C-alpha cells in the first residue's frame, strides 16, 4: 500500500513538473534571446523570429509565438492529466471534484448555446479553446510574449472553426450548400461569398485586436509614467532619482484588467462565437426535408412492390 502511494505521489510530482517546466522554459528563452533596447524609447513589436526552416514552396518561420503556443499546450496537457489522475467512483478528492466542476460548466455552456446534438461532440473542443486562449493571454503575466498577440495564431484557430462551420453546412448536401449562396436572389452571390469569408476574418481580428490593443495601451502608459517619474522626481539624490516611483500601482492595476480580465473575456467571446456559428450553420430544416423525401421514396417503393 505504501509502495502504491509512493508511486502515486511520484506521478503527481512529474505531472506538476509538466505544468511548471514549460512556463519556466518560456521565461528562460525570453531572457536568453531578449535584446536590450538601447534607444530609451518605447518598443512595441510582434513575435520575434528564432529561425527559418527551408521548404520547397515557402520557408517555415519559427517565431516566439509558436514556441510559446506549444509550451502552453504541454502545460494544459499536464494540468488535464494531473486533475484526472487517480479518478475513483467511490472516493472523490478535491482534484476530481474540480475536474467534474469544469466538465459540468462546459457542458452547460455548450448545451445552452448549441443544439443538443452538439453537446457531447463539441464540449471537449470548446473547453480546449477556452483553456488555450485564456492561458495564451495570461502568459504576459510572467513577462512572456502571449501567442494571442500574434494574428497568425488566432487566424489558425479561426480557419479551424471555419472548417467545422462548412462541415455542418455540407451535412444537407453540396447542392443545398451551393444554393445558399443564391438566396434570397441570385444577384446576392458576391455578397454571400463575401459574408462567408468574413466569418473567420472577423473572429481573428476581433480576438487579436482586443488582446493586442490592451498590451499596447498598458505599455504606453507604463512608458509615460516612467518618463513622468524621471521628470518630477529626478531631482532626488543617488539611486532614488532613477527609481520610477510613479510606475508603482497603476501598471499593476491595468495588468489585472488587460491581462487577466480582458484575456479571459476574449477567450469566452471567441468560444461563444465558435458555438453560435457552428450551431447556426447546421441546416436542421434542410436535413429534415431531405430525410422526409428519402422516407417518402422508400414508402413509395414498398407500396409499388
mmCIF file of C-alpha atoms in Angstrom:
data_model
loop_
_atom_site.group_PDB
_atom_site.id
_atom_site.type_symbol
_atom_site.label_atom_id
_atom_site.label_comp_id
_atom_site.label_asym_id
_atom_site.label_seq_id
_atom_site.Cartn_x
_atom_site.Cartn_y
_atom_site.Cartn_z
ATOM 1 C CA UNK A 1 0.000 0.000 0.000
ATOM 2 C CA UNK A 2 2.835 2.388 0.852
ATOM 3 C CA UNK A 3 4.591 1.475 -2.379
ATOM 4 C CA UNK A 4 1.419 2.280 -4.320
ATOM 5 C CA UNK A 5 1.039 5.629 -2.574
ATOM 6 C CA UNK A 6 4.658 6.480 -3.269
ATOM 7 C CA UNK A 7 4.249 5.746 -6.985
ATOM 8 C CA UNK A 8 1.090 7.848 -7.000
ATOM 9 C CA UNK A 9 2.947 10.806 -5.458
ATOM 10 C CA UNK A 10 5.834 10.408 -7.906
ATOM 11 C CA UNK A 11 3.429 10.566 -10.846
ATOM 12 C CA UNK A 12 1.793 13.621 -9.283
ATOM 13 C CA UNK A 13 5.178 15.302 -8.940
ATOM 14 C CA UNK A 14 6.039 14.549 -12.573
ATOM 15 C CA UNK A 15 2.707 15.991 -13.744
ATOM 16 C CA UNK A 16 3.280 19.148 -11.691
ATOM 17 C CA UNK A 17 6.687 19.500 -13.326
ATOM 18 C CA UNK A 18 4.975 19.019 -16.681
ATOM 19 C CA UNK A 19 2.805 22.026 -15.873
ATOM 20 C CA UNK A 20 5.537 24.253 -14.477
ATOM 21 C CA UNK A 21 8.613 23.491 -16.589
ATOM 22 C CA UNK A 22 7.156 24.751 -19.914
ATOM 23 C CA UNK A 23 6.418 28.114 -18.293
ATOM 24 C CA UNK A 24 9.921 28.238 -16.843
ATOM 25 C CA UNK A 25 11.328 27.320 -20.261
ATOM 26 C CA UNK A 26 9.361 30.169 -21.876
ATOM 27 C CA UNK A 27 10.820 32.655 -19.368
ATOM 28 C CA UNK A 28 14.358 31.291 -19.847
ATOM 29 C CA UNK A 29 14.028 31.561 -23.646
ATOM 30 C CA UNK A 30 12.771 35.123 -23.230
ATOM 31 C CA UNK A 31 15.758 36.069 -21.044
ATOM 32 C CA UNK A 32 18.387 34.376 -23.219
ATOM 33 C CA UNK A 33 17.084 35.731 -26.535
ATOM 34 C CA UNK A 34 15.983 39.179 -25.394
ATOM 35 C CA UNK A 35 17.864 42.056 -26.982
ATOM 36 C CA UNK A 36 18.114 45.144 -24.763
ATOM 37 C CA UNK A 37 16.564 48.341 -26.073
ATOM 38 C CA UNK A 38 19.318 50.972 -26.127
ATOM 39 C CA UNK A 39 17.199 53.737 -27.615
ATOM 40 C CA UNK A 40 15.477 54.561 -24.330
ATOM 41 C CA UNK A 41 12.080 54.784 -26.006
ATOM 42 C CA UNK A 42 9.019 52.590 -26.025
ATOM 43 C CA UNK A 43 9.234 49.422 -28.098
ATOM 44 C CA UNK A 44 6.141 47.545 -29.249
ATOM 45 C CA UNK A 45 6.957 44.694 -31.595
ATOM 46 C CA UNK A 46 5.467 41.418 -32.665
ATOM 47 C CA UNK A 47 6.766 37.913 -32.108
ATOM 48 C CA UNK A 48 10.481 37.527 -32.634
ATOM 49 C CA UNK A 49 11.700 35.165 -35.352
ATOM 50 C CA UNK A 50 14.003 32.474 -33.958
ATOM 51 C CA UNK A 51 14.944 30.583 -37.116
ATOM 52 C CA UNK A 52 13.681 29.619 -40.563
ATOM 53 C CA UNK A 53 13.303 26.115 -41.948
ATOM 54 C CA UNK A 54 13.810 25.932 -45.740
ATOM 55 C CA UNK A 55 10.776 24.432 -47.509
ATOM 56 C CA UNK A 56 10.067 23.712 -51.217
ATOM 57 C CA UNK A 57 7.212 26.217 -51.668
ATOM 58 C CA UNK A 58 7.660 28.661 -48.786
ATOM 59 C CA UNK A 59 10.082 28.726 -45.895
ATOM 60 C CA UNK A 60 8.702 27.775 -42.474
ATOM 61 C CA UNK A 61 9.304 30.596 -39.998
ATOM 62 C CA UNK A 62 9.529 29.583 -36.339
ATOM 63 C CA UNK A 63 8.560 32.505 -34.118
ATOM 64 C CA UNK A 64 8.319 33.220 -30.422
ATOM 65 C CA UNK A 65 4.530 32.868 -30.605
ATOM 66 C CA UNK A 66 4.747 29.323 -31.999
ATOM 67 C CA UNK A 67 7.218 28.182 -29.351
ATOM 68 C CA UNK A 68 5.129 29.642 -26.544
ATOM 69 C CA UNK A 69 1.953 28.144 -28.008
ATOM 70 C CA UNK A 70 3.473 24.651 -27.906
ATOM 71 C CA UNK A 71 4.718 25.210 -24.359
ATOM 72 C CA UNK A 72 1.199 26.210 -23.319
ATOM 73 C CA UNK A 73 -0.176 23.042 -24.895
ATOM 74 C CA UNK A 74 2.228 20.969 -22.786
ATOM 75 C CA UNK A 75 1.182 22.872 -19.644
ATOM 76 C CA UNK A 76 -2.525 22.343 -20.364
ATOM 77 C CA UNK A 77 -1.910 18.651 -21.062
ATOM 78 C CA UNK A 78 -0.087 18.322 -17.748
ATOM 79 C CA UNK A 79 -2.941 20.065 -15.923
ATOM 80 C CA UNK A 80 -5.520 17.737 -17.518
ATOM 81 C CA UNK A 81 -3.508 14.654 -16.572
ATOM 82 C CA UNK A 82 -2.949 15.964 -13.040
ATOM 83 C CA UNK A 83 -6.630 16.679 -12.327
ATOM 84 C CA UNK A 84 -7.747 13.346 -13.792
ATOM 85 C CA UNK A 85 -5.039 11.238 -12.168
ATOM 86 C CA UNK A 86 -6.457 8.569 -9.893
ATOM 87 C CA UNK A 87 -10.156 9.080 -10.605
ATOM 88 C CA UNK A 88 -12.422 6.872 -8.478
ATOM 89 C CA UNK A 89 -16.169 6.349 -8.326
ATOM 90 C CA UNK A 90 -16.391 5.633 -4.609
ATOM 91 C CA UNK A 91 -13.915 8.192 -3.281
ATOM 92 C CA UNK A 92 -13.772 11.732 -4.670
ATOM 93 C CA UNK A 93 -10.947 14.084 -3.749
ATOM 94 C CA UNK A 94 -10.597 17.821 -4.458
ATOM 95 C CA UNK A 95 -8.956 17.245 -7.834
ATOM 96 C CA UNK A 96 -11.751 15.028 -9.065
ATOM 97 C CA UNK A 97 -14.370 17.498 -7.868
ATOM 98 C CA UNK A 98 -12.529 20.318 -9.658
ATOM 99 C CA UNK A 99 -12.374 18.288 -12.891
ATOM 100 C CA UNK A 100 -16.057 17.390 -12.633
ATOM 101 C CA UNK A 101 -16.942 21.044 -11.999
ATOM 102 C CA UNK A 102 -15.104 22.126 -15.163
ATOM 103 C CA UNK A 103 -16.805 19.420 -17.233
ATOM 104 C CA UNK A 104 -20.245 20.323 -15.892
ATOM 105 C CA UNK A 105 -19.749 24.040 -16.562
ATOM 106 C CA UNK A 106 -18.516 23.484 -20.122
ATOM 107 C CA UNK A 107 -21.339 21.017 -20.832
ATOM 108 C CA UNK A 108 -23.856 23.549 -19.526
ATOM 109 C CA UNK A 109 -22.320 26.325 -21.648
ATOM 110 C CA UNK A 110 -22.409 24.209 -24.801
ATOM 111 C CA UNK A 111 -25.914 22.940 -24.090
ATOM 112 C CA UNK A 112 -27.201 26.497 -23.628
ATOM 113 C CA UNK A 113 -25.579 27.795 -26.822
ATOM 114 C CA UNK A 114 -25.827 24.892 -29.268
ATOM 115 C CA UNK A 115 -28.192 22.155 -30.341
ATOM 116 C CA UNK A 116 -28.381 19.043 -28.157
ATOM 117 C CA UNK A 117 -26.721 17.001 -30.887
ATOM 118 C CA UNK A 118 -23.533 19.056 -30.480
ATOM 119 C CA UNK A 119 -23.128 18.836 -26.707
ATOM 120 C CA UNK A 120 -21.163 15.590 -26.483
ATOM 121 C CA UNK A 121 -19.126 16.080 -29.648
ATOM 122 C CA UNK A 122 -18.161 19.750 -29.229
ATOM 123 C CA UNK A 123 -17.836 20.172 -25.457
ATOM 124 C CA UNK A 124 -14.157 18.997 -25.399
ATOM 125 C CA UNK A 125 -13.372 21.288 -28.346
ATOM 126 C CA UNK A 126 -14.931 24.319 -26.639
ATOM 127 C CA UNK A 127 -13.105 23.509 -23.390
ATOM 128 C CA UNK A 128 -9.819 23.361 -25.327
ATOM 129 C CA UNK A 129 -10.498 26.750 -26.939
ATOM 130 C CA UNK A 130 -11.319 28.346 -23.587
ATOM 131 C CA UNK A 131 -8.233 26.943 -21.858
ATOM 132 C CA UNK A 132 -5.861 27.562 -24.764
ATOM 133 C CA UNK A 133 -6.982 31.135 -25.388
ATOM 134 C CA UNK A 134 -7.075 32.151 -21.717
ATOM 135 C CA UNK A 135 -3.700 30.597 -20.907
ATOM 136 C CA UNK A 136 -2.152 32.189 -24.004
ATOM 137 C CA UNK A 137 -3.292 35.655 -22.919
ATOM 138 C CA UNK A 138 -2.177 35.082 -19.314
ATOM 139 C CA UNK A 139 1.389 34.363 -20.469
ATOM 140 C CA UNK A 140 2.010 38.120 -20.372
ATOM 141 C CA UNK A 141 1.786 37.980 -16.555
ATOM 142 C CA UNK A 142 5.150 36.193 -16.436
ATOM 143 C CA UNK A 143 6.756 38.560 -18.936
ATOM 144 C CA UNK A 144 6.465 36.213 -21.916
ATOM 145 C CA UNK A 145 5.068 37.083 -25.336
ATOM 146 C CA UNK A 146 1.429 35.847 -25.399
ATOM 147 C CA UNK A 147 0.545 33.835 -28.528
ATOM 148 C CA UNK A 148 -2.808 35.639 -28.713
ATOM 149 C CA UNK A 149 -0.860 38.810 -29.596
ATOM 150 C CA UNK A 150 0.139 37.145 -32.889
ATOM 151 C CA UNK A 151 -2.543 37.381 -35.563
ATOM 152 C CA UNK A 152 -1.261 34.184 -37.236
ATOM 153 C CA UNK A 153 -2.092 32.085 -34.167
ATOM 154 C CA UNK A 154 -5.646 33.429 -33.941
ATOM 155 C CA UNK A 155 -6.056 33.017 -37.709
ATOM 156 C CA UNK A 156 -5.196 29.331 -37.361
ATOM 157 C CA UNK A 157 -7.935 28.873 -34.762
ATOM 158 C CA UNK A 158 -10.441 30.758 -36.934
ATOM 159 C CA UNK A 159 -9.628 28.670 -40.000
ATOM 160 C CA UNK A 160 -10.211 25.510 -37.957
ATOM 161 C CA UNK A 161 -13.576 26.866 -36.768
ATOM 162 C CA UNK A 162 -14.450 27.871 -40.345
ATOM 163 C CA UNK A 163 -13.767 24.296 -41.458
ATOM 164 C CA UNK A 164 -16.200 23.000 -38.809
ATOM 165 C CA UNK A 165 -18.814 25.559 -39.898
ATOM 166 C CA UNK A 166 -18.502 24.463 -43.522
ATOM 167 C CA UNK A 167 -18.651 20.805 -42.489
ATOM 168 C CA UNK A 168 -22.005 21.382 -40.784
ATOM 169 C CA UNK A 169 -23.370 23.317 -43.754
ATOM 170 C CA UNK A 170 -22.471 20.409 -46.053
ATOM 171 C CA UNK A 171 -24.474 17.911 -43.990
ATOM 172 C CA UNK A 172 -27.549 18.665 -46.098
ATOM 173 C CA UNK A 173 -25.612 18.059 -49.305
ATOM 174 C CA UNK A 174 -23.381 20.156 -51.513
ATOM 175 C CA UNK A 175 -26.346 21.251 -53.616
ATOM 176 C CA UNK A 176 -28.116 22.769 -50.647
ATOM 177 C CA UNK A 177 -24.854 24.456 -49.556
ATOM 178 C CA UNK A 178 -24.290 25.972 -53.006
ATOM 179 C CA UNK A 179 -27.949 27.021 -53.203
ATOM 180 C CA UNK A 180 -27.495 29.104 -50.053
ATOM 181 C CA UNK A 181 -25.173 31.470 -51.932
ATOM 182 C CA UNK A 182 -28.022 32.360 -54.308
ATOM 183 C CA UNK A 183 -30.520 33.273 -51.615
ATOM 184 C CA UNK A 184 -32.653 35.329 -51.404
ATOM 185 C CA UNK A 185 -31.906 36.283 -55.026
ATOM 186 C CA UNK A 186 -29.045 35.168 -57.332
ATOM 187 C CA UNK A 187 -27.668 38.716 -57.570
ATOM 188 C CA UNK A 188 -26.607 38.382 -53.913
ATOM 189 C CA UNK A 189 -23.977 35.762 -54.827
ATOM 190 C CA UNK A 190 -20.951 38.116 -54.406
ATOM 191 C CA UNK A 191 -22.243 39.438 -51.088
ATOM 192 C CA UNK A 192 -22.947 35.928 -49.789
ATOM 193 C CA UNK A 193 -19.448 34.779 -50.733
ATOM 194 C CA UNK A 194 -18.006 37.838 -49.011
ATOM 195 C CA UNK A 195 -20.092 37.122 -45.910
ATOM 196 C CA UNK A 196 -18.864 33.533 -45.854
ATOM 197 C CA UNK A 197 -15.214 34.591 -45.989
ATOM 198 C CA UNK A 198 -15.787 37.391 -43.481
ATOM 199 C CA UNK A 199 -16.586 34.954 -40.654
ATOM 200 C CA UNK A 200 -13.023 33.710 -39.930
ATOM 201 C CA UNK A 201 -11.573 37.156 -40.665
ATOM 202 C CA UNK A 202 -13.864 38.905 -38.174
ATOM 203 C CA UNK A 203 -13.229 36.263 -35.500
ATOM 204 C CA UNK A 204 -9.477 36.631 -35.991
ATOM 205 C CA UNK A 205 -9.238 40.403 -35.816
ATOM 206 C CA UNK A 206 -11.780 40.747 -33.010
ATOM 207 C CA UNK A 207 -9.763 38.488 -30.715
ATOM 208 C CA UNK A 208 -6.340 39.703 -31.844
ATOM 209 C CA UNK A 209 -7.306 43.381 -31.803
ATOM 210 C CA UNK A 210 -8.713 43.330 -28.289
ATOM 211 C CA UNK A 211 -5.732 41.457 -26.821
ATOM 212 C CA UNK A 212 -3.092 43.435 -28.715
ATOM 213 C CA UNK A 213 -4.697 46.806 -28.004
ATOM 214 C CA UNK A 214 -4.635 46.083 -24.265
ATOM 215 C CA UNK A 215 -0.922 45.261 -24.420
ATOM 216 C CA UNK A 216 -0.183 48.442 -26.399
ATOM 217 C CA UNK A 217 -2.160 50.666 -24.013
ATOM 218 C CA UNK A 218 -0.524 49.142 -20.917
ATOM 219 C CA UNK A 219 2.960 49.530 -22.450
ATOM 220 C CA UNK A 220 2.393 53.164 -23.439
ATOM 221 C CA UNK A 221 1.040 54.081 -20.002
ATOM 222 C CA UNK A 222 3.963 52.371 -18.238
ATOM 223 C CA UNK A 223 6.431 54.213 -20.507
ATOM 224 C CA UNK A 224 4.700 57.552 -19.912
ATOM 225 C CA UNK A 225 4.690 57.047 -16.145
ATOM 226 C CA UNK A 226 8.380 56.187 -16.208
ATOM 227 C CA UNK A 227 9.263 59.385 -18.070
ATOM 228 C CA UNK A 228 6.959 61.444 -15.849
ATOM 229 C CA UNK A 229 8.604 59.977 -12.755
ATOM 230 C CA UNK A 230 12.046 60.984 -14.020
ATOM 231 C CA UNK A 231 10.811 64.498 -14.821
ATOM 232 C CA UNK A 232 9.078 65.073 -11.480
ATOM 233 C CA UNK A 233 11.262 63.074 -9.094
ATOM 234 C CA UNK A 234 14.562 63.009 -10.964
ATOM 235 C CA UNK A 235 15.998 65.597 -8.563
ATOM 236 C CA UNK A 236 16.149 63.019 -5.754
ATOM 237 C CA UNK A 237 19.754 62.159 -4.773
ATOM 238 C CA UNK A 238 21.526 58.973 -5.790
ATOM 239 C CA UNK A 239 19.626 55.948 -6.979
ATOM 240 C CA UNK A 240 16.331 57.377 -5.740
ATOM 241 C CA UNK A 241 16.153 59.639 -8.764
ATOM 242 C CA UNK A 242 16.383 56.635 -11.099
ATOM 243 C CA UNK A 243 13.526 54.697 -9.467
ATOM 244 C CA UNK A 244 10.233 55.160 -11.411
ATOM 245 C CA UNK A 245 8.033 55.698 -8.355
ATOM 246 C CA UNK A 246 5.016 56.734 -10.437
ATOM 247 C CA UNK A 247 5.004 53.322 -12.101
ATOM 248 C CA UNK A 248 4.149 51.666 -8.809
ATOM 249 C CA UNK A 249 0.495 50.640 -8.608
ATOM 250 C CA UNK A 250 -1.218 51.790 -11.806
ATOM 251 C CA UNK A 251 0.509 49.398 -14.281
ATOM 252 C CA UNK A 252 -0.322 46.502 -11.949
ATOM 253 C CA UNK A 253 -3.991 47.526 -11.888
ATOM 254 C CA UNK A 254 -4.023 47.837 -15.676
ATOM 255 C CA UNK A 255 -2.398 44.414 -15.940
ATOM 256 C CA UNK A 256 -5.203 42.907 -13.864
ATOM 257 C CA UNK A 257 -7.718 44.285 -16.362
ATOM 258 C CA UNK A 258 -5.923 43.910 -19.704
ATOM 259 C CA UNK A 259 -4.053 40.655 -18.979
ATOM 260 C CA UNK A 260 -6.418 38.774 -16.661
ATOM 261 C CA UNK A 261 -9.962 40.059 -17.053
ATOM 262 C CA UNK A 262 -9.825 41.047 -20.715
ATOM 263 C CA UNK A 263 -7.859 37.922 -21.686
ATOM 264 C CA UNK A 264 -10.428 35.606 -20.071
ATOM 265 C CA UNK A 265 -13.332 37.605 -21.532
ATOM 266 C CA UNK A 266 -11.870 37.369 -25.045
ATOM 267 C CA UNK A 267 -11.460 33.602 -24.629
ATOM 268 C CA UNK A 268 -15.125 33.379 -23.606
ATOM 269 C CA UNK A 269 -16.251 35.551 -26.540
ATOM 270 C CA UNK A 270 -14.245 33.501 -29.046
ATOM 271 C CA UNK A 271 -15.744 30.286 -27.657
ATOM 272 C CA UNK A 272 -19.267 31.759 -27.792
ATOM 273 C CA UNK A 273 -18.815 32.877 -31.406
ATOM 274 C CA UNK A 274 -17.491 29.425 -32.245
ATOM 275 C CA UNK A 275 -20.547 27.727 -30.747
ATOM 276 C CA UNK A 276 -23.055 30.139 -32.301
ATOM 277 C CA UNK A 277 -21.503 29.964 -35.775
ATOM 278 C CA UNK A 278 -21.240 26.170 -35.757
ATOM 279 C CA UNK A 279 -24.737 25.697 -34.364
ATOM 280 C CA UNK A 280 -26.212 28.288 -36.738
ATOM 281 C CA UNK A 281 -24.589 26.585 -39.726
ATOM 282 C CA UNK A 282 -26.395 23.309 -39.036
ATOM 283 C CA UNK A 283 -29.186 23.100 -41.675
ATOM 284 C CA UNK A 284 -31.770 21.343 -39.496
ATOM 285 C CA UNK A 285 -34.741 22.196 -41.753
ATOM 286 C CA UNK A 286 -32.952 21.129 -44.932
ATOM 287 C CA UNK A 287 -31.824 17.859 -43.327
ATOM 288 C CA UNK A 288 -35.351 17.145 -42.049
ATOM 289 C CA UNK A 289 -36.765 17.845 -45.514
ATOM 290 C CA UNK A 290 -34.147 15.617 -47.102
ATOM 291 C CA UNK A 291 -34.908 12.763 -44.708
ATOM 292 C CA UNK A 292 -38.653 13.181 -45.299
ATOM 293 C CA UNK A 293 -38.167 12.900 -49.060
ATOM 294 C CA UNK A 294 -35.982 9.826 -48.560
ATOM 295 C CA UNK A 295 -38.628 8.159 -46.384
ATOM 296 C CA UNK A 296 -41.292 9.051 -48.929
ATOM 297 C CA UNK A 297 -39.297 7.402 -51.705
ATOM 298 C CA UNK A 298 -38.799 4.291 -49.587
ATOM 299 C CA UNK A 299 -42.511 4.128 -48.796
ATOM 300 C CA UNK A 300 -43.360 4.547 -52.470
ATOM 301 C CA UNK A 301 -41.034 1.692 -53.430
ATOM 302 C CA UNK A 302 -42.527 -0.575 -50.762
ATOM 303 C CA UNK A 303 -46.033 0.265 -51.928
ATOM 304 C CA UNK A 304 -45.127 -0.397 -55.551
ATOM 305 C CA UNK A 305 -43.610 -3.770 -54.630
#
